[in-house]
Amino acid sequence: MIISPIYEERRSEIEAKELESGWTLSVILCFLFIFLPFFLPYGEDGSAILLFIIIFWFSALWMGFGNLMGKLFRSNIRDKYNREYGDIFNKYKEISKKKVNTKDVDKIAKKLETENFSYSDVLDILVYHEGLDEHQESLKKKKIKDIADDKVTKKKGEKICFKTHVIWSQGSPDHHVIKDVGDLYLTNKRIIFLGQIKSYSVNFTRITNFENGDNYIQIQKTAGTNDIYQIYSKASANYAYFLYNKFNK
């Protein structure tokens, strides 16, 4: 199962918060384990005291400096997040095999709502995975599809032909700096990125080279740093490359 880059980044943010929230409890347990062996009944065997102190103090260091509770919280939220995302993905695979009208999709999305995924998130994920499948199918048939999307203000004569979730980086595939996550669009005139931090577009006239890899595309421009979009789908990267070449013959 491919997890959308946008929701993978969100999972990382949630995990970081859970890891931090566990520090307080880990420190409390650390001090508890430091002092606890001095209050345990040992009977007449005094040699057991030293053994218990060593065991408890070693455990205290493991809990405190290792942030045991934070790691446990993080692991639990990761499992829960992945499970909920998997439920959405599995539901997409189910409904993709049959015709489902908009009202039914709305009902399905509402049922899949959780603390981690809102109604709009569920719809976004369903559309994301539908797009991946459509890219693969369109690439096989060499087909260009006009996509409707109200997030993008189109120019005169412009058509949106590609949309997916990406991680935007700058540099080279081997040495790059992650800048943002968001939606990548490819029209018959330009590339558009709508991120959580920054949004911009690049006209085809400014692109000097367009390369594609197994899970990314790289854009070299007439000026500025190279843009790299990690896509997580080889078929989608190849389809974006096909479209660009089709519009720039």
Coordinates of N, CA and C in Angstrom, one line a residue, residues 12-143:
S12 N 4.2 11.8 10.4 CA 5.5 12.1 11.1 C 5.3 13.2 12.1
E13 N 4.4 14.2 11.8 CA 4.2 15.3 12.7 C 3.5 14.8 14.0
I14 N 2.5 13.9 13.8 CA 1.7 13.4 14.9 C 2.6 12.5 15.8
E15 N 3.5 11.7 15.1 CA 4.4 10.9 15.9 C 5.4 11.7 16.7
A16 N 5.8 12.8 16.2 CA 6.8 13.7 16.9 C 6.1 14.3 18.1
K17 N 4.8 14.6 18.0 CA 4.1 15.1 19.2 C 3.9 14.0 20.3
E18 N 3.6 12.8 19.8 CA 3.5 11.7 20.8 C 4.8 11.4 21.5
L19 N 5.9 11.5 20.7 CA 7.2 11.2 21.3 C 7.5 12.2 22.4
E20 N 7.2 13.5 22.1 CA 7.5 14.6 23.0 C 6.6 14.5 24.3
S21 N 5.3 14.1 24.0 CA 4.4 14.0 25.1 C 4.7 12.9 26.1
G22 N 5.5 11.9 25.7 CA 5.9 10.8 26.6 C 7.1 11.1 27.5
W23 N 7.7 12.2 27.2 CA 8.9 12.5 28.0 C 8.6 12.6 29.5
T24 N 7.6 13.4 29.8 CA 7.2 13.6 31.2 C 7.0 12.3 32.0
L25 N 6.2 11.4 31.4 CA 5.9 10.1 32.0 C 7.2 9.3 32.1
S26 N 8.0 9.3 31.1 CA 9.3 8.6 31.1 C 10.2 9.1 32.3
V27 N 10.3 10.4 32.5 CA 11.1 10.9 33.5 C 10.5 10.5 34.9
I28 N 9.2 10.6 35.1 CA 8.6 10.2 36.3 C 8.9 8.7 36.6
L29 N 8.8 7.9 35.6 CA 9.1 6.5 35.9 C 10.6 6.3 36.2
C30 N 11.4 7.1 35.5 CA 12.8 7.0 35.8 C 13.1 7.2 37.3
F31 N 12.6 8.3 37.8 CA 12.9 8.6 39.2 C 12.2 7.6 40.2
L32 N 11.1 7.1 39.7 CA 10.4 6.1 40.5 C 11.3 4.8 40.7
F33 N 11.8 4.4 39.6 CA 12.7 3.2 39.5 C 14.0 3.4 40.3
I34 N 14.5 4.7 40.4 CA 15.7 5.0 41.1 C 15.5 4.8 42.6
F35 N 14.3 5.3 43.1 CA 14.1 5.3 44.5 C 13.4 4.0 45.0
L36 N 12.7 3.3 44.1 CA 11.8 2.2 44.5 C 12.6 1.1 45.2
P37 N 13.8 0.7 44.8 CA 14.5 -0.4 45.4 C 14.8 -0.2 46.9
F38 N 14.8 1.1 47.3 CA 15.1 1.4 48.7 C 13.9 1.2 49.7
F39 N 12.8 1.0 49.1 CA 11.5 0.8 49.8 C 10.9 -0.6 49.7
L40 N 11.7 -1.5 49.1 CA 11.2 -2.9 48.9 C 11.6 -3.7 50.1
P41 N 10.8 -4.7 50.5 CA 11.2 -5.6 51.6 C 12.1 -6.7 51.1
Y42 N 13.3 -6.8 51.7 CA 14.3 -7.7 51.2 C 14.5 -8.9 52.2
G43 N 13.9 -8.8 53.4 CA 14.1 -9.8 54.4 C 15.5 -9.7 55.0
E44 N 16.1 -10.8 55.3 CA 17.4 -10.8 55.9 C 18.6 -10.9 54.9
D45 N 18.2 -11.2 53.6 CA 19.2 -11.3 52.6 C 19.6 -9.9 52.1
G46 N 20.7 -9.3 52.7 CA 21.1 -8.0 52.2 C 21.8 -8.0 50.9
S47 N 22.2 -9.1 50.4 CA 22.9 -9.2 49.1 C 21.9 -8.9 48.0
A48 N 20.6 -9.1 48.2 CA 19.7 -8.8 47.1 C 19.5 -7.4 46.9
I49 N 19.8 -6.5 47.9 CA 19.6 -5.1 47.7 C 20.4 -4.6 46.5
L50 N 21.7 -4.9 46.5 CA 22.6 -4.4 45.4 C 22.1 -4.9 44.1
L51 N 21.6 -6.1 44.0 CA 21.2 -6.7 42.7 C 19.9 -5.9 42.3
F52 N 19.0 -5.7 43.2 CA 17.8 -4.9 42.8 C 18.1 -3.5 42.4
I53 N 19.0 -2.9 43.1 CA 19.4 -1.5 42.8 C 19.9 -1.4 41.4
I54 N 20.8 -2.4 41.0 CA 21.4 -2.4 39.7 C 20.3 -2.6 38.6
I55 N 19.4 -3.5 38.9 CA 18.3 -3.8 37.9 C 17.4 -2.6 37.7
F56 N 17.0 -2.0 38.9 CA 16.1 -0.9 38.8 C 16.7 0.3 38.2
W57 N 18.0 0.6 38.6 CA 18.7 1.8 38.0 C 19.0 1.6 36.5
F58 N 19.3 0.4 36.1 CA 19.5 0.2 34.7 C 18.2 0.5 33.9
S59 N 17.1 0.0 34.5 CA 15.7 0.2 33.9 C 15.4 1.7 33.9
A60 N 15.8 2.4 35.0 CA 15.5 3.8 35.1 C 16.2 4.6 34.0
L61 N 17.4 4.3 33.7 CA 18.2 4.9 32.6 C 17.5 4.6 31.3
W62 N 17.1 3.4 31.1 CA 16.5 3.0 29.8 C 15.2 3.7 29.6
M63 N 14.4 3.9 30.7 CA 13.1 4.6 30.6 C 13.3 6.1 30.4
G64 N 14.2 6.7 31.2 CA 14.4 8.1 31.1 C 15.1 8.6 29.9
F65 N 16.3 8.2 29.8 CA 17.1 8.7 28.6 C 16.7 8.1 27.3
G66 N 16.0 6.9 27.3 CA 15.5 6.3 26.1 C 14.1 6.8 25.8
N67 N 13.5 7.5 26.7 CA 12.1 8.0 26.5 C 11.2 6.8 26.1
L68 N 11.2 5.8 26.9 CA 10.5 4.6 26.6 C 9.0 4.9 26.4
M69 N 8.4 5.7 27.2 CA 6.9 5.9 27.1 C 6.6 6.7 25.8
G70 N 7.5 7.7 25.5 CA 7.3 8.4 24.2 C 7.4 7.5 23.0
K71 N 8.3 6.6 23.0 CA 8.5 5.6 21.9 C 7.3 4.7 21.8
L72 N 6.7 4.3 23.0 CA 5.6 3.5 23.0 C 4.3 4.2 22.5
F73 N 4.2 5.5 22.9 CA 3.1 6.3 22.4 C 3.2 6.5 20.9
R74 N 4.4 6.7 20.4 CA 4.7 6.9 19.0 C 4.3 5.7 18.2
S75 N 4.7 4.5 18.7 CA 4.5 3.3 18.0 C 3.0 3.0 18.0
N76 N 2.2 3.3 19.0 CA 0.8 3.1 19.1 C 0.1 4.0 18.1
I77 N 0.5 5.2 18.0 CA -0.2 6.1 17.1 C 0.1 5.8 15.7
R78 N 1.3 5.3 15.4 CA 1.7 4.9 14.0 C 0.8 3.7 13.6
D79 N 0.7 2.8 14.5 CA -0.1 1.6 14.1 C -1.6 2.0 13.9
K80 N -2.1 2.9 14.8 CA -3.5 3.3 14.6 C -3.6 4.1 13.3
Y81 N -2.7 5.0 13.0 CA -2.8 5.9 11.8 C -2.7 5.0 10.6
N82 N -1.8 4.1 10.5 CA -1.6 3.2 9.4 C -2.9 2.3 9.2
R83 N -3.4 1.9 10.3 CA -4.6 1.0 10.2 C -5.8 1.8 9.6
E84 N -6.0 3.1 10.1 CA -7.1 3.9 9.6 C -6.9 4.3 8.1
Y85 N -5.6 4.6 7.8 CA -5.3 4.9 6.4 C -5.6 3.6 5.5
G86 N -5.2 2.5 6.0 CA -5.4 1.2 5.3 C -6.9 0.9 5.1
D87 N -7.7 1.3 6.1 CA -9.2 1.1 5.9 C -9.7 2.0 4.8
I88 N -9.2 3.2 4.6 CA -9.6 4.1 3.5 C -9.1 3.5 2.2
F89 N -7.9 3.1 2.2 CA -7.3 2.5 0.9 C -8.1 1.3 0.5
N90 N -8.4 0.4 1.5 CA -9.1 -0.8 1.2 C -10.5 -0.5 0.7
K91 N -11.1 0.5 1.2 CA -12.5 0.9 0.8 C -12.4 1.5 -0.6
Y92 N -11.3 2.2 -1.0 CA -11.1 2.7 -2.3 C -11.0 1.5 -3.3
K93 N -10.2 0.5 -3.0 CA -10.1 -0.7 -3.8 C -11.4 -1.4 -4.0
E94 N -12.2 -1.4 -3.0 CA -13.6 -2.0 -3.1 C -14.5 -1.2 -4.0
I95 N -14.6 0.1 -3.8 CA -15.5 0.9 -4.6 C -15.0 1.1 -6.1
S96 N -13.7 1.0 -6.3 CA -13.1 1.2 -7.6 C -13.6 0.1 -8.6
K97 N -14.0 -1.0 -8.0 CA -14.4 -2.2 -8.8 C -15.9 -2.1 -9.3
K98 N -16.6 -1.1 -8.8 CA -18.0 -0.9 -9.1 C -18.4 0.5 -9.3
K99 N -19.5 0.8 -9.9 CA -19.9 2.2 -10.1 C -20.5 2.7 -8.8
V100 N -20.0 3.8 -8.3 CA -20.5 4.4 -7.1 C -20.8 5.9 -7.3
N101 N -22.1 6.3 -7.0 CA -22.4 7.7 -7.2 C -21.9 8.6 -6.1
T102 N -21.9 9.9 -6.4 CA -21.4 10.9 -5.4 C -22.0 10.8 -4.0
K103 N -23.3 10.6 -3.9 CA -23.9 10.5 -2.6 C -23.4 9.3 -1.8
D104 N -23.2 8.2 -2.5 CA -22.7 7.0 -1.8 C -21.2 7.2 -1.4
V105 N -20.4 7.9 -2.2 CA -19.1 8.2 -1.8 C -19.1 9.1 -0.6
D106 N -20.0 10.1 -0.5 CA -20.1 11.0 0.7 C -20.4 10.2 1.9
K107 N -21.3 9.2 1.8 CA -21.7 8.4 2.9 C -20.5 7.5 3.4
I108 N -19.8 7.0 2.4 CA -18.6 6.2 2.7 C -17.5 7.0 3.5
A109 N -17.3 8.2 2.9 CA -16.3 9.1 3.5 C -16.7 9.5 5.0
K110 N -17.9 9.7 5.2 CA -18.3 10.1 6.6 C -18.2 8.9 7.6
K111 N -18.4 7.7 7.1 CA -18.2 6.5 7.9 C -16.7 6.3 8.2
L112 N -15.8 6.7 7.4 CA -14.4 6.5 7.5 C -13.7 7.6 8.3
E113 N -14.5 8.6 8.7 CA -13.9 9.7 9.5 C -13.4 9.2 10.8
T114 N -12.2 9.7 11.2 CA -11.6 9.4 12.5 C -11.0 10.6 13.1
E115 N -10.3 10.5 14.2 CA -9.6 11.6 14.8 C -8.5 12.0 14.0
N116 N -7.9 11.1 13.2 CA -6.7 11.4 12.4 C -7.1 11.9 11.0
F117 N -8.3 11.4 10.5 CA -8.7 11.7 9.1 C -10.1 12.3 9.1
S118 N -10.2 13.5 8.7 CA -11.5 14.2 8.6 C -12.2 13.7 7.3
Y119 N -13.5 14.2 7.2 CA -14.2 13.9 6.0 C -13.5 14.3 4.7
S120 N -13.0 15.5 4.7 CA -12.3 16.0 3.5 C -11.0 15.3 3.3
D121 N -10.3 14.8 4.3 CA -9.1 14.0 4.2 C -9.4 12.7 3.5
V122 N -10.5 12.1 3.9 CA -10.9 10.8 3.3 C -11.2 10.9 1.8
L123 N -11.9 12.0 1.5 CA -12.2 12.2 0.1 C -10.9 12.5 -0.7
D124 N -10.0 13.2 -0.1 CA -8.7 13.5 -0.7 C -7.9 12.3 -1.0
I125 N -7.9 11.4 0.0 CA -7.1 10.1 -0.2 C -7.7 9.2 -1.2
L126 N -9.1 9.2 -1.2 CA -9.8 8.4 -2.3 C -9.4 8.9 -3.7
V127 N -9.4 10.2 -3.8 CA -9.1 10.8 -5.1 C -7.6 10.6 -5.5
Y128 N -6.8 10.7 -4.5 CA -5.3 10.4 -4.7 C -5.1 9.0 -5.3
H129 N -5.7 8.0 -4.7 CA -5.4 6.7 -5.1 C -6.1 6.4 -6.5
E130 N -7.3 7.0 -6.7 CA -7.9 6.9 -8.0 C -7.0 7.5 -9.0
G131 N -6.4 8.6 -8.7 CA -5.5 9.3 -9.7 C -4.3 8.4 -10.0
L132 N -3.7 7.7 -9.1 CA -2.6 6.8 -9.3 C -3.0 5.7 -10.3
D133 N -4.2 5.1 -10.1 CA -4.7 4.1 -11.0 C -4.9 4.7 -12.4
E134 N -5.5 5.9 -12.5 CA -5.8 6.5 -13.8 C -4.5 6.8 -14.5
H135 N -3.5 7.2 -13.8 CA -2.2 7.5 -14.5 C -1.6 6.3 -15.2
Q136 N -1.7 5.2 -14.4 CA -1.2 3.9 -15.0 C -2.0 3.5 -16.2
E137 N -3.4 3.6 -16.2 CA -4.2 3.3 -17.3 C -4.0 4.2 -18.4
S138 N -3.9 5.5 -18.2 CA -3.8 6.5 -19.2 C -2.4 6.3 -19.9
L139 N -1.4 6.0 -19.2 CA -0.1 5.7 -19.7 C -0.1 4.6 -20.7
K140 N -0.8 3.5 -20.4 CA -0.9 2.4 -21.3 C -1.6 2.7 -22.6
K141 N -2.7 3.5 -22.5 CA -3.4 3.9 -23.6 C -3.0 5.2 -24.3
K142 N -1.9 5.8 -23.7 CA -1.4 7.1 -24.3 C -2.6 8.1 -24.3
K143 N -3.3 8.2 -23.3 CA -4.5 9.0 -23.3 C -4.3 10.3 -22.4

